Amino acid sequence: MFKILMSALTAMTISTLLILLCTIISKKSMMDREKMSPFECGFDPKSSARLPFSIQFFLIAVLFLIFDIEIAIILPMLITMKSSNIMNWSLVTCIFMMILILGLYYEWKTNMLEWT
């Protein structure tokens, strides 16, 4: 128990010191209108450089990421099936799959998967 506490304390101390060090030595720059505008060889920009982002594309990308991570979690579960209690393994797997299916059902019902 003492080793775990010391490891956690060491990790927190190092991360806090790094954050403080980066804050102290970081270059502060004044953000004015000229620096925030897009650069087009000194001319005024013809159109907005900040294009609107498609929220449907973002939602599909997040959905893909969630199911990609799901596969990365399920594959080790298949390997541990031989060395685990089959009832506990089945219960955990069913609960995990049920949570994912309910999340997909919720996205389907709220029309997050519609590309219109």
mmCIF file with all atom_site columns, C-alpha atoms in Angstrom:
data_model
loop_
_atom_site.group_PDB
_atom_site.id
_atom_site.type_symbol
_atom_site.label_atom_id
_atom_site.label_alt_id
_atom_site.label_comp_id
_atom_site.label_asym_id
_atom_site.label_entity_id
_atom_site.label_seq_id
_atom_site.pdbx_PDB_ins_code
_atom_site.Cartn_x
_atom_site.Cartn_y
_atom_site.Cartn_z
_atom_site.occupancy
_atom_site.B_iso_or_equiv
_atom_site.pdbx_formal_charge
_atom_site.auth_seq_id
_atom_site.auth_comp_id
_atom_site.auth_asym_id
_atom_site.auth_atom_id
_atom_site.pdbx_PDB_model_num
ATOM 1   C CA . MET A 1 1   ? 0.000   0.000   0.000   1.00 0.00 ? 1   MET A CA 1
ATOM 2   C CA . PHE A 1 2   ? 2.855   2.330   0.822   1.00 0.00 ? 2   PHE A CA 1
ATOM 3   C CA . LYS A 1 3   ? 4.429   1.749   -2.602  1.00 0.00 ? 3   LYS A CA 1
ATOM 4   C CA . ILE A 1 4   ? 1.180   2.668   -4.357  1.00 0.00 ? 4   ILE A CA 1
ATOM 5   C CA . LEU A 1 5   ? 0.833   5.879   -2.352  1.00 0.00 ? 5   LEU A CA 1
ATOM 6   C CA . MET A 1 6   ? 4.442   6.833   -3.010  1.00 0.00 ? 6   MET A CA 1
ATOM 7   C CA . SER A 1 7   ? 4.050   6.155   -6.738  1.00 0.00 ? 7   SER A CA 1
ATOM 8   C CA . ALA A 1 8   ? 0.907   8.267   -6.904  1.00 0.00 ? 8   ALA A CA 1
ATOM 9   C CA . LEU A 1 9   ? 2.549   11.060  -4.904  1.00 0.00 ? 9   LEU A CA 1
ATOM 10  C CA . THR A 1 10  ? 5.624   10.980  -7.138  1.00 0.00 ? 10  THR A CA 1
ATOM 11  C CA . ALA A 1 11  ? 3.519   11.074  -10.314 1.00 0.00 ? 11  ALA A CA 1
ATOM 12  C CA . MET A 1 12  ? 1.450   13.989  -9.034  1.00 0.00 ? 12  MET A CA 1
ATOM 13  C CA . THR A 1 13  ? 4.554   15.892  -7.913  1.00 0.00 ? 13  THR A CA 1
ATOM 14  C CA . ILE A 1 14  ? 6.303   15.455  -11.255 1.00 0.00 ? 14  ILE A CA 1
ATOM 15  C CA . SER A 1 15  ? 3.230   16.460  -13.256 1.00 0.00 ? 15  SER A CA 1
ATOM 16  C CA . THR A 1 16  ? 2.620   19.516  -11.047 1.00 0.00 ? 16  THR A CA 1
ATOM 17  C CA . LEU A 1 17  ? 6.245   20.596  -11.404 1.00 0.00 ? 17  LEU A CA 1
ATOM 18  C CA . LEU A 1 18  ? 6.101   20.209  -15.179 1.00 0.00 ? 18  LEU A CA 1
ATOM 19  C CA . ILE A 1 19  ? 2.906   22.259  -15.396 1.00 0.00 ? 19  ILE A CA 1
ATOM 20  C CA . LEU A 1 20  ? 4.404   25.019  -13.261 1.00 0.00 ? 20  LEU A CA 1
ATOM 21  C CA . LEU A 1 21  ? 7.660   24.994  -15.225 1.00 0.00 ? 21  LEU A CA 1
ATOM 22  C CA . CYS A 1 22  ? 5.848   25.225  -18.560 1.00 0.00 ? 22  CYS A CA 1
ATOM 23  C CA . THR A 1 23  ? 3.672   28.063  -17.270 1.00 0.00 ? 23  THR A CA 1
ATOM 24  C CA . ILE A 1 24  ? 6.702   30.010  -16.048 1.00 0.00 ? 24  ILE A CA 1
ATOM 25  C CA . ILE A 1 25  ? 8.867   29.646  -19.154 1.00 0.00 ? 25  ILE A CA 1
ATOM 26  C CA . SER A 1 26  ? 6.122   29.841  -21.788 1.00 0.00 ? 26  SER A CA 1
ATOM 27  C CA . LYS A 1 27  ? 6.239   32.788  -24.130 1.00 0.00 ? 27  LYS A CA 1
ATOM 28  C CA . LYS A 1 28  ? 3.345   35.110  -23.587 1.00 0.00 ? 28  LYS A CA 1
ATOM 29  C CA . SER A 1 29  ? 2.148   36.745  -26.759 1.00 0.00 ? 29  SER A CA 1
ATOM 30  C CA . MET A 1 30  ? -0.364  39.482  -27.191 1.00 0.00 ? 30  MET A CA 1
ATOM 31  C CA . MET A 1 31  ? -3.205  38.370  -29.419 1.00 0.00 ? 31  MET A CA 1
ATOM 32  C CA . ASP A 1 32  ? -4.256  41.305  -31.539 1.00 0.00 ? 32  ASP A CA 1
ATOM 33  C CA . ARG A 1 33  ? -6.489  41.500  -34.583 1.00 0.00 ? 33  ARG A CA 1
ATOM 34  C CA . GLU A 1 34  ? -3.647  41.282  -37.079 1.00 0.00 ? 34  GLU A CA 1
ATOM 35  C CA . LYS A 1 35  ? -2.129  38.161  -35.556 1.00 0.00 ? 35  LYS A CA 1
ATOM 36  C CA . MET A 1 36  ? -5.476  36.405  -35.347 1.00 0.00 ? 36  MET A CA 1
ATOM 37  C CA . SER A 1 37  ? -6.391  37.088  -38.993 1.00 0.00 ? 37  SER A CA 1
ATOM 38  C CA . PRO A 1 38  ? -5.392  34.618  -41.735 1.00 0.00 ? 38  PRO A CA 1
ATOM 39  C CA . PHE A 1 39  ? -2.312  35.504  -43.759 1.00 0.00 ? 39  PHE A CA 1
ATOM 40  C CA . GLU A 1 40  ? -2.786  36.129  -47.478 1.00 0.00 ? 40  GLU A CA 1
ATOM 41  C CA . CYS A 1 41  ? 0.349   37.994  -48.572 1.00 0.00 ? 41  CYS A CA 1
ATOM 42  C CA . GLY A 1 42  ? -0.683  41.229  -46.898 1.00 0.00 ? 42  GLY A CA 1
ATOM 43  C CA . PHE A 1 43  ? -4.053  41.476  -48.619 1.00 0.00 ? 43  PHE A CA 1
ATOM 44  C CA . ASP A 1 44  ? -7.427  41.418  -46.942 1.00 0.00 ? 44  ASP A CA 1
ATOM 45  C CA . PRO A 1 45  ? -8.816  37.886  -46.977 1.00 0.00 ? 45  PRO A CA 1
ATOM 46  C CA . LYS A 1 46  ? -11.419 37.217  -49.672 1.00 0.00 ? 46  LYS A CA 1
ATOM 47  C CA . SER A 1 47  ? -13.551 34.990  -47.471 1.00 0.00 ? 47  SER A CA 1
ATOM 48  C CA . SER A 1 48  ? -13.646 33.671  -43.955 1.00 0.00 ? 48  SER A CA 1
ATOM 49  C CA . ALA A 1 49  ? -10.810 31.295  -43.119 1.00 0.00 ? 49  ALA A CA 1
ATOM 50  C CA . ARG A 1 50  ? -12.911 29.765  -40.371 1.00 0.00 ? 50  ARG A CA 1
ATOM 51  C CA . LEU A 1 51  ? -15.209 27.407  -42.252 1.00 0.00 ? 51  LEU A CA 1
ATOM 52  C CA . PRO A 1 52  ? -18.219 25.928  -40.453 1.00 0.00 ? 52  PRO A CA 1
ATOM 53  C CA . PHE A 1 53  ? -17.738 22.374  -39.231 1.00 0.00 ? 53  PHE A CA 1
ATOM 54  C CA . SER A 1 54  ? -20.220 19.619  -39.996 1.00 0.00 ? 54  SER A CA 1
ATOM 55  C CA . ILE A 1 55  ? -21.607 18.319  -36.703 1.00 0.00 ? 55  ILE A CA 1
ATOM 56  C CA . GLN A 1 56  ? -22.888 15.135  -38.398 1.00 0.00 ? 56  GLN A CA 1
ATOM 57  C CA . PHE A 1 57  ? -19.375 14.277  -39.525 1.00 0.00 ? 57  PHE A CA 1
ATOM 58  C CA . PHE A 1 58  ? -18.129 14.851  -35.978 1.00 0.00 ? 58  PHE A CA 1
ATOM 59  C CA . LEU A 1 59  ? -20.822 12.601  -34.477 1.00 0.00 ? 59  LEU A CA 1
ATOM 60  C CA . ILE A 1 60  ? -20.100 9.785   -36.945 1.00 0.00 ? 60  ILE A CA 1
ATOM 61  C CA . ALA A 1 61  ? -16.369 10.104  -36.186 1.00 0.00 ? 61  ALA A CA 1
ATOM 62  C CA . VAL A 1 62  ? -17.032 9.893   -32.433 1.00 0.00 ? 62  VAL A CA 1
ATOM 63  C CA . LEU A 1 63  ? -19.305 6.886   -32.983 1.00 0.00 ? 63  LEU A CA 1
ATOM 64  C CA . PHE A 1 64  ? -16.576 5.164   -35.009 1.00 0.00 ? 64  PHE A CA 1
ATOM 65  C CA . LEU A 1 65  ? -14.052 5.931   -32.275 1.00 0.00 ? 65  LEU A CA 1
ATOM 66  C CA . ILE A 1 66  ? -16.305 4.471   -29.579 1.00 0.00 ? 66  ILE A CA 1
ATOM 67  C CA . PHE A 1 67  ? -16.839 1.216   -31.467 1.00 0.00 ? 67  PHE A CA 1
ATOM 68  C CA . ASP A 1 68  ? -13.161 1.028   -32.377 1.00 0.00 ? 68  ASP A CA 1
ATOM 69  C CA . ILE A 1 69  ? -12.272 1.229   -28.688 1.00 0.00 ? 69  ILE A CA 1
ATOM 70  C CA . GLU A 1 70  ? -14.981 -1.338  -27.963 1.00 0.00 ? 70  GLU A CA 1
ATOM 71  C CA . ILE A 1 71  ? -13.201 -3.862  -30.167 1.00 0.00 ? 71  ILE A CA 1
ATOM 72  C CA . ALA A 1 72  ? -9.912  -3.118  -28.407 1.00 0.00 ? 72  ALA A CA 1
ATOM 73  C CA . ILE A 1 73  ? -11.618 -3.918  -25.086 1.00 0.00 ? 73  ILE A CA 1
ATOM 74  C CA . ILE A 1 74  ? -13.473 -7.031  -26.273 1.00 0.00 ? 74  ILE A CA 1
ATOM 75  C CA . LEU A 1 75  ? -10.455 -8.803  -27.797 1.00 0.00 ? 75  LEU A CA 1
ATOM 76  C CA . PRO A 1 76  ? -8.573  -9.219  -24.478 1.00 0.00 ? 76  PRO A CA 1
ATOM 77  C CA . MET A 1 77  ? -11.824 -10.394 -22.903 1.00 0.00 ? 77  MET A CA 1
ATOM 78  C CA . LEU A 1 78  ? -11.830 -13.320 -25.332 1.00 0.00 ? 78  LEU A CA 1
ATOM 79  C CA . ILE A 1 79  ? -8.310  -14.294 -24.304 1.00 0.00 ? 79  ILE A CA 1
ATOM 80  C CA . THR A 1 80  ? -9.158  -14.200 -20.585 1.00 0.00 ? 80  THR A CA 1
ATOM 81  C CA . MET A 1 81  ? -12.224 -16.383 -21.073 1.00 0.00 ? 81  MET A CA 1
ATOM 82  C CA . LYS A 1 82  ? -10.219 -19.592 -20.574 1.00 0.00 ? 82  LYS A CA 1
ATOM 83  C CA . SER A 1 83  ? -8.719  -18.549 -17.251 1.00 0.00 ? 83  SER A CA 1
ATOM 84  C CA . SER A 1 84  ? -11.819 -16.881 -15.751 1.00 0.00 ? 84  SER A CA 1
ATOM 85  C CA . ASN A 1 85  ? -14.938 -18.113 -14.057 1.00 0.00 ? 85  ASN A CA 1
ATOM 86  C CA . ILE A 1 86  ? -17.365 -18.552 -16.955 1.00 0.00 ? 86  ILE A CA 1
ATOM 87  C CA . MET A 1 87  ? -20.343 -17.083 -15.054 1.00 0.00 ? 87  MET A CA 1
ATOM 88  C CA . ASN A 1 88  ? -18.495 -13.904 -14.044 1.00 0.00 ? 88  ASN A CA 1
ATOM 89  C CA . TRP A 1 89  ? -17.016 -13.542 -17.520 1.00 0.00 ? 89  TRP A CA 1
ATOM 90  C CA . SER A 1 90  ? -20.435 -13.956 -19.154 1.00 0.00 ? 90  SER A CA 1
ATOM 91  C CA . LEU A 1 91  ? -22.026 -11.431 -16.806 1.00 0.00 ? 91  LEU A CA 1
ATOM 92  C CA . VAL A 1 92  ? -19.361 -8.790  -17.424 1.00 0.00 ? 92  VAL A CA 1
ATOM 93  C CA . THR A 1 93  ? -19.473 -9.353  -21.175 1.00 0.00 ? 93  THR A CA 1
ATOM 94  C CA . CYS A 1 94  ? -23.268 -9.144  -21.293 1.00 0.00 ? 94  CYS A CA 1
ATOM 95  C CA . ILE A 1 95  ? -23.337 -5.945  -19.244 1.00 0.00 ? 95  ILE A CA 1
ATOM 96  C CA . PHE A 1 96  ? -20.627 -4.394  -21.423 1.00 0.00 ? 96  PHE A CA 1
ATOM 97  C CA . MET A 1 97  ? -22.438 -5.307  -24.651 1.00 0.00 ? 97  MET A CA 1
ATOM 98  C CA . MET A 1 98  ? -25.782 -4.138  -23.244 1.00 0.00 ? 98  MET A CA 1
ATOM 99  C CA . ILE A 1 99  ? -24.349 -0.697  -22.416 1.00 0.00 ? 99  ILE A CA 1
ATOM 100 C CA . LEU A 1 100 ? -22.993 -0.379  -25.951 1.00 0.00 ? 100 LEU A CA 1
ATOM 101 C CA . ILE A 1 101 ? -26.241 -1.547  -27.553 1.00 0.00 ? 101 ILE A CA 1
ATOM 102 C CA . LEU A 1 102 ? -28.274 0.887   -25.421 1.00 0.00 ? 102 LEU A CA 1
ATOM 103 C CA . GLY A 1 103 ? -25.939 3.721   -26.450 1.00 0.00 ? 103 GLY A CA 1
ATOM 104 C CA . LEU A 1 104 ? -26.342 2.832   -30.126 1.00 0.00 ? 104 LEU A CA 1
ATOM 105 C CA . TYR A 1 105 ? -30.134 2.616   -29.691 1.00 0.00 ? 105 TYR A CA 1
ATOM 106 C CA . TYR A 1 106 ? -30.150 6.062   -28.064 1.00 0.00 ? 106 TYR A CA 1
ATOM 107 C CA . GLU A 1 107 ? -28.142 7.546   -30.947 1.00 0.00 ? 107 GLU A CA 1
ATOM 108 C CA . TRP A 1 108 ? -30.459 5.923   -33.454 1.00 0.00 ? 108 TRP A CA 1
ATOM 109 C CA . LYS A 1 109 ? -33.626 7.194   -31.718 1.00 0.00 ? 109 LYS A CA 1
ATOM 110 C CA . THR A 1 110 ? -32.297 10.770  -31.395 1.00 0.00 ? 110 THR A CA 1
ATOM 111 C CA . ASN A 1 111 ? -31.458 10.758  -35.149 1.00 0.00 ? 111 ASN A CA 1
ATOM 112 C CA . MET A 1 112 ? -27.760 11.277  -34.588 1.00 0.00 ? 112 MET A CA 1
ATOM 113 C CA . LEU A 1 113 ? -27.020 8.763   -37.320 1.00 0.00 ? 113 LEU A CA 1
ATOM 114 C CA . GLU A 1 114 ? -29.044 10.622  -39.967 1.00 0.00 ? 114 GLU A CA 1
ATOM 115 C CA . TRP A 1 115 ? -26.846 12.221  -42.632 1.00 0.00 ? 115 TRP A CA 1
ATOM 116 C CA . THR A 1 116 ? -29.244 14.995  -43.694 1.00 0.00 ? 116 THR A CA 1
#
